[in-house]
C-alpha cells in the first residue's frame, strides 16, 4: 500500500532500481525534500489549497494546486483527498466541480466542492480547519461517470443535494465544447438558499439556449407544498423525458426512486448514475451474522451494518493483523478490499448478492449469511 | 516466588489487564502521532548529520572530532530506527493512523533482517509462544543456553564466547534467525523454506550492507575508508546495544521458561496467556531517554502484555500493571540495567555447564 503516484515511475528506471538494490532509498530523500516545502515530493501527489470560497451557507469550494505528480482529470471524475484528524488519516473522494476538464498541466488548478455533513468528520474538518496555503494529500482522479464519446441527441439531468457537483462540471464541459442537443437540468434541493452553483447554472442557461434549468424545492417562498420526484411530477416538468438519455446523481433514497421508475418504463440502459455516499443497507435482507476472521476469531455483526463498520466497532478487541485497512467508506477507493473465503454478501452499490470465494470491499458489503474472511 | 494461579484467577487477572489496555486504546490520537513523528524526525536528522560528518570530515585536524561524532550520531540513529520506530511500527502499534508510511504490514526496517520473515518469527512465533522451550526460538536464539530447562549440549561450553559473537554480529544473527539453520540440521524445517529465507536475507543484506560499505563510501570519494570504518563502527554500536537490551528482556532474574505441552496451549485462556507473558518477561528501570533508546523494550513486561499499544505509553501503564501483579501474587521482574544484564551474564556462565539433574541422568 505505497502511495507511489503514476508519475513517480522514475523510481522504476533501471539505474535508479540498481541504486535501490545497493541501498538508495527514495523515501529517505523525500523526507528531507518535503521538509523544505510540504507540497514538494519526489513520490506523492499533494496539493496546495490556493483559495476557499463559500458557495452556500453550508457548502465551500476549495481550489487546489496539485504538485508535479498530477496527471489530469475528466469532468465527472473524482479525486481522493487525504486529511489527518487526531492522528488518523481519513480519505474521501470528491467530484471535480468546475467547468473544464483539467489536463496534467501544472499551472492549472482544480476545484472540489464540499457540503458540510452533520456529524461528518472530514467535511467538517475541511470547513473548519482548511485554509488557503494549507497542503493536503491527493489521490489520482478516478471514476467512470464520464461523458460517453458518442453523445446522445438530448439529455435529461436529474440531481439532488450535493449530487449536483459532478454533473455540473460535465454539463458545463459539454456546452463549452459546443454540444448542440437539448439539455433539461432538474435539480431537487431543500430551498433556494441551498442551491450549490445556482448562479453559475443560471448564467450557463443564459449563455446557451439549449440548456434549460428547473429547480424543484422542498420549500420556497410562495410554494405551498414540497416538490419531490415522482413520475407524475417529472412528466409535468419535462414532457418528453422518456425519450431522453438521463444522468442521475444524488443521495441514495432519491436515486433508488428514479432508478426504480426507469426500470418500470424499461429504460434502465439509458440512465447513467453515480451514488453520493454509500447506499443504505436494505433492512429486508439484512441479518445478524457471525463473521469469522482469518485468525479464527469471531465477531457478531448486527443487521444493517456493513462488514467494515462492524470490524471497526470491534477495533479494540482486534489485533493489528485483524484490523482492516480502509479509506473512503463508500466503495470507491478499494483500500478495504479483502478476501472472503465463504458466505454470501450483498454489494450495496450494485444490489448484487454473491457467494463463495472472492475479493470484496468491506465498506459496501453487508452479509446475507455467516461470512468467513481470509 | 510467583504464585500459581487457577484458571479462574488467571482469567480475573486477564480481565483487569484488559481494562488497562482498553483505557489506552480508547484515546489513541494526536499524542501518539506526534510522538512517532518526533522520533522519526530526530532519527532522520541524526542519520543525516552522522552521514555528513563521516563524508566530509576527512581533513586531518577535524577528523579526530568529526569521525567519532559522526559514528555516534549514526549509531544512535540506527538504534532508534530499529527499536523505537521499526520494531514498534511493525507490531502494528500505529496501524490505526491509516498512514501508509507507518503500516505494520509494509514497513521495512533498517536492518539486514527481512521484514516479512521478522513479522512471522517475532510477531507470531515469539509473541505467541513466549519462552516455551522448543517453540519460541528466541530462547537462547538457537545458540545460547539461558535456562536449566534447555537440554545441555557440548557447544554450550562456549556460551560466554558465543554470547560475545552474537552481540557483535547481532544484525546478521537476527537476519539469519528465520533461516533456521539449527532446525534445518535437525530436519525440522524443509531445505526449501530455509533456502527461501536465506535468499530474502541475501537481498536485504546486499541492500543495507551495500549502502554502508559501497554506496556511501563511493559517494564520499577520497574519504571512503573513513566512511567504511565509521559505518562499521555505527553498526557495531547498534548491534551491541540492541543485543544487551534484548537479552535483558526474557532471561534475567526470575523470568520463567516453559515446557512445551500442546494440550495445555490448546486450552490456554487469554488470562493464562497473560500470566505466561507476564512471568516470562523482565523490565529494566531507567529514564525517558533510556526507554526511547531501548525502544521501550525496557518495559518488556508491558510490551508482551500489550504488543500493539504504542510503546511510549508503557511507562504510564506500568504502575497499574504492577499493582495488578501484586494483587494476584505475581512476581514483577525489574531492576536497573547493570543488575538485569549481570543476572543474564551470570546465567550464561552457569548454564554453560550441564545442570546437576542432567549430569545424574547422563551418568
XYZ file of C-alpha atoms in Angstrom:
737
model
C 0.000 0.000 0.000
C 2.563 2.572 -1.043
C 1.401 5.977 -2.125
C 3.552 5.907 -5.210
C 1.845 8.001 -7.856
C 1.919 7.064 -11.507
C 4.383 9.813 -12.292
C 6.810 8.622 -9.653
C 7.800 5.894 -12.120
C 11.272 7.436 -12.147
C 11.990 5.115 -9.235
C 11.494 2.209 -11.649
C 14.163 3.344 -14.141
C 16.968 0.789 -14.488
C 19.710 2.960 -12.997
C 17.540 4.050 -10.056
C 16.470 0.461 -9.444
C 20.082 -0.612 -9.415
C 20.880 2.127 -6.910
C 17.967 0.928 -4.768
C 19.367 -2.577 -4.757
C 22.518 -1.284 -3.068
C 20.724 0.887 -0.603
C 19.440 4.085 -2.236
C 16.100 4.915 -0.628
C 13.930 7.492 -2.416
C 11.682 7.779 0.655
C 14.608 8.921 2.812
C 15.491 11.678 0.345
C 11.812 12.586 0.063
C 11.623 13.050 3.826
C 14.008 15.997 3.606
C 12.527 17.340 0.360
C 9.105 17.742 1.992
C 10.714 19.495 4.937
C 11.783 22.280 2.535
C 8.222 22.734 1.293
C 5.355 20.493 2.392
C 3.822 20.264 -1.079
C 7.072 19.111 -2.666
C 7.547 15.396 -3.000
C 9.547 13.028 -5.146
C 6.916 10.327 -4.651
C 3.499 11.563 -3.562
C 0.661 13.523 -5.092
C -0.273 16.523 -2.944
C -1.895 19.900 -3.432
C -1.753 23.390 -2.007
C -5.113 24.960 -1.211
C -4.980 28.250 -3.102
C -8.483 29.544 -2.480
C -11.511 28.725 -0.321
C -14.889 30.152 -1.291
C -18.300 29.882 0.336
C -20.898 28.618 -2.138
C -23.877 28.474 0.219
C -24.312 28.644 3.993
C -23.115 25.031 4.297
C -21.043 24.476 1.168
C -17.500 25.545 0.338
C -15.372 25.214 -2.769
C -11.657 24.528 -2.453
C -9.347 25.477 -5.285
C -6.332 23.185 -5.307
C -2.948 23.465 -6.978
C -1.564 19.926 -7.355
C 2.168 19.208 -7.407
C 4.167 17.626 -10.245
C 2.559 14.193 -9.850
C -0.846 15.354 -11.057
C -1.995 13.576 -14.197
C -5.246 15.304 -15.043
C -8.932 14.550 -14.630
C -12.073 14.404 -16.757
C -15.326 16.135 -15.861
C -17.467 13.840 -13.708
C -14.495 12.045 -12.174
C -13.474 12.381 -8.561
C -10.192 12.877 -6.727
C -9.133 11.466 -3.375
C -8.467 13.879 -0.560
C -6.481 12.779 2.500
C -6.613 14.746 5.711
C -5.286 13.889 9.149
C -7.642 14.327 12.090
C -6.485 13.476 15.597
C -3.618 11.374 14.264
C -5.750 9.342 11.847
C -5.562 9.821 8.073
C -9.044 9.920 6.560
C -9.690 9.556 2.855
C -12.664 10.868 0.963
C -13.340 11.281 -2.709
C -14.815 14.475 -4.113
C -16.040 15.267 -7.589
C -14.451 17.944 -9.650
C -16.795 20.913 -9.508
C -15.631 23.274 -12.210
C -16.395 23.507 -15.862
C -13.350 22.315 -17.711
C -11.643 19.004 -17.680
C -8.145 19.585 -16.375
C -5.121 18.056 -18.011
C -1.796 17.373 -16.413
C -0.733 20.995 -16.963
C 0.865 22.043 -13.706
C -0.169 25.668 -13.865
C -3.862 24.802 -13.744
C -5.810 24.367 -10.567
C -8.707 22.037 -9.840
C -11.713 22.658 -7.649
C -13.738 20.464 -5.340
C -16.933 21.489 -3.581
C -17.775 20.128 -0.165
C -21.070 20.268 1.666
C -20.881 20.240 5.438
C -22.438 16.967 6.582
C -23.879 16.918 10.065
C -21.524 14.799 12.152
C -19.290 14.226 9.112
C -15.680 14.046 10.238
C -13.934 15.075 7.026
C -16.402 17.625 5.659
C -16.451 19.469 8.986
C -12.654 19.357 9.203
C -12.340 20.801 5.708
C -14.849 23.523 6.526
C -13.422 24.461 9.912
C -9.694 23.983 9.547
C -8.543 24.067 5.940
C -7.462 27.472 4.676
C -5.644 28.894 1.689
C -1.977 27.954 1.954
C -2.563 24.557 3.583
C -1.256 21.378 1.970
C -3.432 18.279 1.687
C -2.798 14.792 0.326
C -4.381 13.961 -3.015
C -5.058 10.711 -4.789
C -5.301 10.411 -8.542
C -8.526 11.029 -10.435
C -10.791 8.046 -10.932
C -14.366 7.191 -11.791
C -16.288 6.057 -14.840
C -19.158 8.552 -14.537
C -17.762 10.430 -17.539
C -19.419 11.591 -20.729
C -19.691 8.955 -23.450
C -17.574 9.505 -26.547
C -20.693 9.403 -28.690
C -23.137 11.959 -27.353
C -26.920 11.392 -27.305
C -29.277 13.783 -29.115
C -30.909 15.084 -25.984
C -30.198 14.848 -22.279
C -32.116 14.850 -19.037
C -30.104 15.653 -15.902
C -31.557 14.751 -12.511
C -29.590 15.785 -9.448
C -30.390 16.257 -5.789
C -28.457 17.972 -2.989
C -24.704 17.914 -3.406
C -25.099 15.349 -6.202
C -25.053 18.384 -8.460
C -21.241 18.777 -8.267
C -20.002 16.097 -10.676
C -22.858 16.684 -13.119
C -22.443 20.432 -13.153
C -18.831 20.136 -14.354
C -19.912 17.661 -17.038
C -22.719 19.838 -18.366
C -20.500 22.911 -18.376
C -17.812 20.992 -20.246
C -20.347 19.709 -22.781
C -21.654 23.192 -23.524
C -18.194 24.734 -23.694
C -17.227 22.102 -26.222
C -20.188 23.054 -28.451
C -22.810 20.392 -27.703
C -25.953 21.287 -29.692
C -28.514 18.859 -28.244
C -31.163 19.932 -25.749
C -30.356 19.578 -22.030
C -33.084 19.589 -19.386
C -31.439 20.076 -15.986
C -33.656 19.325 -12.966
C -32.185 19.887 -9.527
C -34.003 18.794 -6.377
C -32.935 20.814 -3.354
C -34.201 21.895 0.051
C -34.550 25.625 -0.603
C -33.222 28.355 -2.911
C -30.537 29.135 -0.314
C -29.224 25.563 -0.517
C -28.508 25.667 -4.238
C -24.865 24.932 -4.958
C -23.815 26.540 -8.272
C -27.248 28.193 -8.549
C -25.912 31.365 -10.095
C -23.377 29.667 -12.329
C -26.014 27.320 -13.687
C -28.434 30.167 -14.376
C -25.633 32.046 -16.139
C -24.915 28.999 -18.306
C -28.589 28.777 -19.244
C -28.496 32.445 -20.265
C -25.449 31.851 -22.413
C -26.593 28.610 -24.088
C -30.138 28.410 -25.408
C -30.090 24.574 -25.493
C -29.790 24.385 -21.684
C -32.914 24.720 -19.563
C -32.617 24.679 -15.771
C -35.504 23.896 -13.428
C -35.370 23.981 -9.626
C -37.555 21.669 -7.567
C -37.668 22.902 -3.966
C -38.735 21.182 -0.767
C -39.735 24.603 0.419
C -39.665 28.056 -1.114
C -41.496 31.333 -0.823
C -44.903 31.136 -2.433
C -44.768 27.354 -2.685
C -47.468 25.570 -0.716
C -46.102 22.020 -0.627
C -42.745 20.330 -1.277
C -41.944 19.269 -4.818
C -40.395 15.804 -4.814
C -39.549 13.353 -7.547
C -42.355 11.179 -8.920
C -43.276 10.003 -12.400
C -46.134 12.481 -12.471
C -44.033 15.366 -11.236
C -41.329 14.658 -13.793
C -43.816 14.361 -16.688
C -45.183 17.742 -15.730
C -41.715 19.302 -15.766
C -40.303 17.545 -18.839
C -42.950 16.107 -21.127
C -40.566 14.114 -23.348
C -38.392 12.781 -20.538
C -38.810 9.167 -21.663
C -37.063 9.892 -24.948
C -34.002 11.461 -23.364
C -30.787 9.891 -22.144
C -30.618 10.577 -18.429
C -27.830 11.314 -15.956
C -28.531 10.869 -12.280
C -26.647 11.791 -9.111
C -27.792 12.394 -5.570
C -28.499 10.788 -2.196
C -29.397 7.105 -2.080
C -33.162 7.382 -1.482
C -33.650 9.801 -4.364
C -31.610 7.638 -6.706
C -33.450 4.454 -5.768
C -36.761 6.108 -6.636
C -35.525 7.326 -10.013
C -33.852 4.034 -10.891
C -36.979 2.108 -9.993
C -39.066 4.276 -12.308
C -36.562 3.931 -15.159
C -36.696 0.155 -14.690
C -40.531 0.315 -14.786
C -40.527 2.106 -18.119
C -37.857 -0.246 -19.483
C -35.229 2.472 -19.972
C -32.569 1.393 -17.439
C -29.940 1.285 -20.174
C -30.499 4.986 -20.929
C -29.721 6.007 -17.341
C -26.188 6.819 -16.182
C -25.832 7.263 -12.444
C -23.416 7.757 -9.617
C -24.054 7.364 -5.921
C -23.116 10.045 -3.481
C -22.316 8.225 -0.292
C -22.858 4.518 0.275
C -26.451 3.410 -0.237
C -28.183 2.207 2.944
C -28.367 -1.472 3.802
C -31.737 -2.827 2.802
C -33.335 -3.880 6.061
C -35.424 -6.586 4.430
C -32.492 -8.882 3.716
C -30.104 -7.696 6.416
C -29.373 -10.344 9.056
C -27.410 -10.752 12.260
C -24.373 -12.681 11.060
C -21.269 -14.303 12.502
C -18.064 -13.093 10.910
C -15.030 -15.350 11.198
C -11.693 -13.592 10.729
C -8.569 -15.149 9.222
C -7.174 -15.688 12.715
C -10.260 -17.726 13.626
C -11.664 -15.002 15.873
C -15.418 -14.500 15.542
C -17.357 -11.302 15.780
C -21.079 -10.660 15.750
C -22.470 -8.327 13.135
C -25.784 -6.574 13.664
C -28.316 -6.406 10.861
C -27.949 -3.168 8.975
C -24.177 -2.857 9.417
C -21.536 -3.175 6.756
C -18.631 -5.542 7.364
C -16.257 -2.600 7.722
C -18.431 -0.814 10.298
C -18.653 -3.946 12.329
C -14.903 -4.633 12.200
C -14.054 -1.066 13.173
C -16.560 -1.155 16.022
C -14.758 -4.215 17.318
C -11.409 -2.419 16.861
C -10.276 -2.521 20.497
C -10.688 -6.312 20.566
C -8.871 -6.928 17.305
C -5.153 -7.254 16.752
C -3.308 -5.206 14.159
C -3.434 -8.226 11.886
C -7.215 -8.466 12.081
C -7.966 -4.769 11.608
C -8.790 -3.941 8.007
C -7.117 -1.215 6.005
C -9.730 1.186 4.766
C -10.228 4.512 3.110
C -13.323 6.149 1.652
C -16.018 4.009 3.312
C -18.189 4.369 0.243
C -16.944 1.798 -2.193
C -14.681 3.976 -4.254
C -11.060 3.632 -3.242
C -10.761 -0.157 -2.790
C -8.417 0.247 0.177
C -10.549 -2.098 2.269
C -10.617 -4.847 -0.340
C -10.376 -8.192 1.366
C -10.662 -11.894 0.556
C -13.912 -13.614 1.501
C -13.451 -17.376 1.645
C -17.054 -18.309 2.270
C -20.504 -16.875 2.816
C -22.723 -14.535 0.820
C -22.738 -10.750 0.840
C -24.833 -8.079 -0.802
C -22.949 -5.378 -2.635
C -24.768 -2.249 -1.524
C -23.781 -0.304 -4.600
C -24.986 -2.785 -7.166
C -27.526 -4.685 -5.091
C -25.974 -7.932 -6.296
C -25.664 -10.854 -3.906
C -22.583 -13.009 -4.420
C -21.357 -16.117 -2.625
C -18.178 -18.146 -2.388
C -14.529 -17.157 -2.542
C -13.954 -13.675 -3.922
C -12.479 -10.256 -3.168
C -14.991 -7.888 -1.638
C -14.972 -4.275 -0.494
C -15.787 -4.397 3.194
C -17.330 -0.927 3.304
C -20.118 -1.716 0.846
C -20.688 -5.344 1.748
C -23.491 -6.431 4.036
C -23.658 -10.125 4.844
C -26.726 -12.150 3.935
C -25.261 -15.247 5.595
C -22.405 -16.015 8.010
C -19.139 -14.966 6.401
C -15.508 -16.064 6.676
C -12.772 -13.632 5.731
C -9.362 -14.911 4.660
C 8.298 -16.697 44.061
C 5.358 -16.090 41.867
C 2.022 -17.614 42.843
C 0.491 -20.305 40.629
C -2.980 -19.166 39.607
C -6.058 -21.281 38.954
C -7.821 -20.787 35.637
C -10.438 -18.596 37.306
C -7.785 -16.468 38.985
C -5.854 -16.186 35.723
C -8.969 -15.080 33.896
C -9.724 -12.444 36.533
C -6.087 -11.303 36.276
C -6.515 -11.098 32.481
C -9.751 -9.147 32.744
C -8.049 -6.497 34.866
C -5.200 -6.225 32.352
C -7.729 -5.982 29.510
C -9.239 -2.984 31.275
C -5.800 -1.328 31.452
C -5.370 -1.939 27.724
C -8.788 -0.634 26.801
C -8.222 2.562 28.744
C -5.233 3.293 26.478
C -6.785 2.125 23.217
C -9.811 4.346 23.727
C -7.806 7.540 23.490
C -5.262 6.859 20.772
C -4.744 10.031 18.777
C -2.729 13.165 18.170
C -0.375 12.493 21.085
C 0.791 9.164 19.638
C 1.084 10.541 16.105
C 3.218 13.396 17.425
C 5.432 11.008 19.359
C 6.262 8.668 16.496
C 6.798 11.553 14.047
C 9.090 13.281 16.526
C 11.074 10.064 16.881
C 11.346 9.803 13.106
C 12.442 13.417 12.848
C 15.187 13.013 15.445
C 16.294 9.706 13.924
C 16.459 11.001 10.331
C 18.233 14.185 11.409
C 20.818 12.208 13.397
C 21.327 9.854 10.462
C 21.820 12.756 8.061
C 24.183 14.539 10.466
C 26.130 11.317 11.035
C 26.474 10.577 7.315
C 27.542 14.155 6.534
C 30.096 14.221 9.349
C 31.594 10.968 8.087
C 31.543 12.096 4.450
C 33.088 15.487 4.789
C 35.142 15.089 7.903
C 38.303 13.961 6.190
C 40.530 16.962 6.997
C 43.154 15.580 9.423
C 42.726 18.104 12.264
C 38.948 17.774 12.185
C 38.965 14.038 11.782
C 39.516 13.328 15.452
C 36.315 15.209 16.266
C 34.083 14.598 13.261
C 34.649 10.861 12.913
C 33.669 9.853 16.452
C 30.822 12.348 16.435
C 29.591 11.023 13.087
C 29.775 7.447 14.365
C 27.847 8.377 17.495
C 25.081 10.180 15.558
C 24.716 7.364 13.054
C 24.848 4.690 15.749
C 22.066 6.344 17.762
C 20.017 6.865 14.573
C 20.293 3.157 13.770
C 19.333 2.209 17.321
C 16.271 4.486 17.222
C 15.151 3.228 13.815
C 15.447 -0.415 14.781
C 13.975 -0.197 18.248
C 11.650 2.745 18.934
C 10.460 3.073 15.318
C 10.870 -0.129 13.284
C 10.139 -2.755 15.917
C 7.138 -0.873 17.272
C 5.647 0.107 13.906
C 5.955 -3.485 12.704
C 3.957 -4.605 15.732
C 1.024 -2.585 14.370
C 1.185 -0.018 17.166
C 0.453 2.777 14.699
C -1.766 0.992 12.135
C -4.807 2.894 13.404
C -3.255 6.077 11.970
C -4.012 4.752 8.480
C -0.671 6.208 7.320
C 0.945 4.026 4.640
C 4.403 5.024 5.890
C 3.626 3.608 9.332
C 1.771 0.460 8.298
C 2.936 -2.699 10.055
C 2.494 -4.902 7.005
C 4.551 -2.776 4.616
C 7.147 -1.138 6.874
C 10.673 -2.208 6.061
C 13.153 -1.605 8.829
C 16.737 -0.549 8.530
C 18.497 -3.761 9.468
C 19.500 -6.819 7.455
C 16.620 -8.861 8.830
C 13.924 -9.292 6.172
C 10.703 -7.649 7.392
C 8.277 -10.387 6.330
C 10.345 -13.086 7.982
C 10.663 -10.990 11.113
C 6.925 -10.394 11.337
C 6.451 -14.155 11.274
C 9.161 -15.307 13.701
C 8.809 -12.351 16.041
C 5.220 -11.085 15.992
C 3.685 -14.518 15.606
C 6.047 -17.167 16.986
C 7.877 -15.284 19.728
C 4.896 -13.274 20.951
C 2.544 -16.264 20.902
C 4.823 -18.968 22.306
C 6.942 -16.683 24.503
C 9.617 -18.562 26.446
C 8.266 -22.003 25.586
C 11.333 -24.107 25.053
C 11.358 -25.774 21.642
C 8.627 -23.441 20.383
C 9.969 -19.919 20.958
C 13.273 -19.822 19.113
C 14.177 -16.595 20.909
C 15.069 -18.675 23.995
C 18.836 -18.564 23.539
C 18.423 -17.773 19.831
C 19.459 -21.297 18.908
C 22.966 -20.526 20.182
C 22.936 -19.820 23.906
C 21.754 -21.826 26.882
C 19.953 -19.450 29.235
C 17.755 -21.776 31.280
C 18.179 -25.032 33.132
C 15.194 -26.343 31.183
C 17.125 -26.159 27.923
C 18.844 -29.504 27.328
C 22.612 -29.116 27.621
C 24.737 -29.757 24.541
C 28.543 -29.722 24.351
C 28.672 -26.472 22.332
C 27.095 -24.708 25.307
C 30.540 -24.853 26.958
C 31.296 -21.937 24.647
C 28.269 -19.984 25.966
C 30.337 -16.913 27.050
C 32.190 -16.780 23.721
C 29.006 -17.346 21.690
C 27.389 -14.513 23.599
C 30.113 -12.040 22.563
C 29.991 -13.192 18.941
C 26.195 -12.967 18.884
C 26.320 -9.411 20.262
C 28.900 -8.284 17.673
C 27.026 -9.831 14.765
C 23.552 -9.275 16.155
C 22.106 -7.766 12.964
C 23.203 -10.784 10.933
C 22.114 -13.073 13.758
C 18.595 -11.663 13.750
C 18.645 -11.642 9.939
C 19.566 -15.315 9.765
C 17.157 -16.255 12.566
C 14.386 -17.015 10.093
C 16.674 -19.245 8.001
C 16.520 -21.672 10.958
C 19.848 -23.411 10.257
C 19.633 -25.330 13.538
C 16.094 -26.554 12.829
C 17.093 -27.467 9.281
C 20.036 -29.541 10.532
C 17.680 -31.349 12.898
C 15.374 -31.983 9.937
C 12.521 -29.960 11.438
C 12.187 -27.463 8.586
C 12.495 -28.138 4.883
C 15.505 -27.158 2.805
C 13.213 -25.134 0.565
C 11.934 -22.993 3.408
C 15.417 -22.297 4.702
C 16.686 -21.552 1.188
C 13.875 -19.052 0.552
C 14.593 -17.321 3.851
C 18.304 -17.237 3.011
C 17.573 -15.629 -0.352
C 15.459 -12.949 1.297
C 18.241 -12.310 3.787
C 20.797 -12.039 0.967
C 18.692 -9.488 -0.906
C 18.183 -7.346 2.164
C 21.824 -7.633 3.249
C 23.022 -6.624 -0.215
C 20.882 -3.539 0.020
C 21.848 -2.442 3.512
C 25.479 -3.503 3.583
C 25.697 -2.156 0.024
C 24.599 1.214 1.360
C 27.049 1.257 4.263
C 30.048 -0.336 2.610
C 29.735 0.524 -1.127
C 27.287 3.311 -1.995
C 28.098 5.861 0.708
C 31.864 5.201 0.684
C 31.922 5.691 -3.108
C 29.896 8.890 -2.829
C 32.340 10.275 -0.292
C 35.288 9.967 -2.698
C 38.697 10.360 -1.044
C 37.332 9.608 2.402
C 35.875 6.225 1.524
C 37.937 4.319 4.083
C 36.827 6.669 6.834
C 33.214 6.160 5.813
C 33.516 2.367 5.709
C 35.124 2.316 9.140
C 32.569 4.801 10.509
C 29.592 2.840 9.212
C 31.067 -0.358 10.596
C 31.553 1.251 13.995
C 27.986 2.624 13.985
C 26.591 -0.818 13.100
C 28.667 -2.300 15.911
C 27.306 0.207 18.442
C 23.778 -0.642 17.340
C 24.453 -4.384 17.473
C 25.963 -4.460 20.938
C 23.398 -2.077 22.443
C 20.334 -3.782 20.999
C 21.720 -7.183 21.940
C 22.254 -6.141 25.544
C 18.744 -4.675 25.818
C 17.116 -7.695 24.238
C 18.988 -10.182 26.412
C 17.531 -8.351 29.409
C 14.017 -8.955 28.082
C 13.346 -12.576 28.977
C 16.363 -14.091 30.716
C 17.285 -12.152 33.899
C 16.258 -12.891 37.467
C 13.135 -14.952 37.957
C 11.812 -14.660 34.387
C 10.430 -18.099 33.631
C 10.715 -20.508 30.745
C 8.063 -23.109 29.990
C 7.936 -26.698 28.835
C 6.114 -27.227 25.575
C 2.818 -29.016 26.011
C 0.433 -28.793 23.079
C -2.653 -29.798 25.068
C -2.002 -27.057 27.620
C -1.509 -24.475 24.853
C -4.677 -25.508 23.066
C -6.876 -24.852 26.059
C -4.941 -21.790 27.268
C -7.296 -18.877 28.011
C -6.475 -15.236 27.348
C -5.940 -14.818 31.089
C -3.463 -17.706 31.168
C -1.669 -16.257 28.150
C -1.314 -13.007 30.106
C 0.128 -14.912 33.079
C 2.680 -16.651 30.855
C 3.691 -13.389 29.123
C 3.986 -11.646 32.468
C 6.171 -14.277 34.095
C 8.382 -14.761 31.067
C 9.402 -11.119 30.760
C 11.665 -8.716 32.629
C 11.842 -4.930 32.784
C 14.779 -2.550 33.078
C 14.464 0.620 35.133
C 15.610 3.900 33.611
C 14.772 7.411 32.473
C 12.909 8.674 29.433
C 15.922 8.721 27.092
C 16.895 5.225 28.154
C 13.379 3.948 27.458
C 13.412 5.516 23.992
C 16.853 4.131 23.152
C 15.625 0.695 24.175
C 12.507 1.100 22.019
C 10.625 0.824 25.333
C 11.719 -2.824 25.492
C 12.858 -1.751 28.948
C 9.125 -2.208 29.556
C 9.283 -5.737 28.190
C 6.517 -6.884 30.567
C 4.070 -4.262 29.315
C 5.221 -4.901 25.746
C 4.471 -8.610 25.996
C 1.104 -7.979 27.592
C 0.135 -5.256 25.106
C 2.299 -5.635 21.976
C 0.116 -3.392 19.805
C -0.328 -0.491 22.220
C 2.010 2.393 21.217
C 5.143 1.694 23.269
C 5.640 5.202 24.582
C 2.540 4.603 26.724
C 4.104 1.661 28.604
C 5.630 3.850 31.351
C 2.122 5.233 32.021
C 0.645 1.745 32.158
C 3.367 0.164 34.289
C 2.122 1.266 37.755
C -1.334 -0.216 37.107
C 0.185 -3.453 35.770
C 2.459 -3.715 38.776
C -0.429 -3.171 41.151
C -2.473 -5.919 39.482
C 0.534 -8.262 39.672
C 0.925 -7.612 43.384
C -2.787 -8.227 43.923
C -2.534 -11.642 42.264
C 0.834 -12.519 43.812
C 2.713 -12.386 40.524
C 6.411 -11.521 40.604
C 7.157 -8.348 38.583
C 10.768 -8.787 37.478
C 12.528 -5.435 37.221
C 15.806 -3.740 38.126
C 18.498 -1.369 36.889
C 20.281 -2.170 33.632
C 23.524 -3.439 35.198
C 21.674 -5.719 37.602
C 19.499 -7.221 34.853
C 22.328 -7.656 32.376
C 24.540 -9.019 35.168
C 21.875 -11.571 36.006
C 21.702 -12.661 32.364
C 25.509 -12.868 32.158
C 25.578 -14.985 35.313
C 23.221 -17.484 33.655
C 25.405 -17.546 30.541
C 28.304 -18.802 32.636
C 26.182 -21.009 34.910
C 24.339 -22.833 32.136
C 27.489 -23.325 30.057
C 27.867 -26.393 32.224
C 25.306 -29.167 32.410
C 22.773 -28.926 35.227
C 23.109 -31.443 38.023
C 19.927 -33.391 37.277
C 21.012 -33.956 33.704
C 24.513 -34.929 34.843
C 22.970 -37.574 37.034
C 20.682 -38.732 34.275
C 23.632 -38.950 31.919
C 25.578 -40.958 34.489
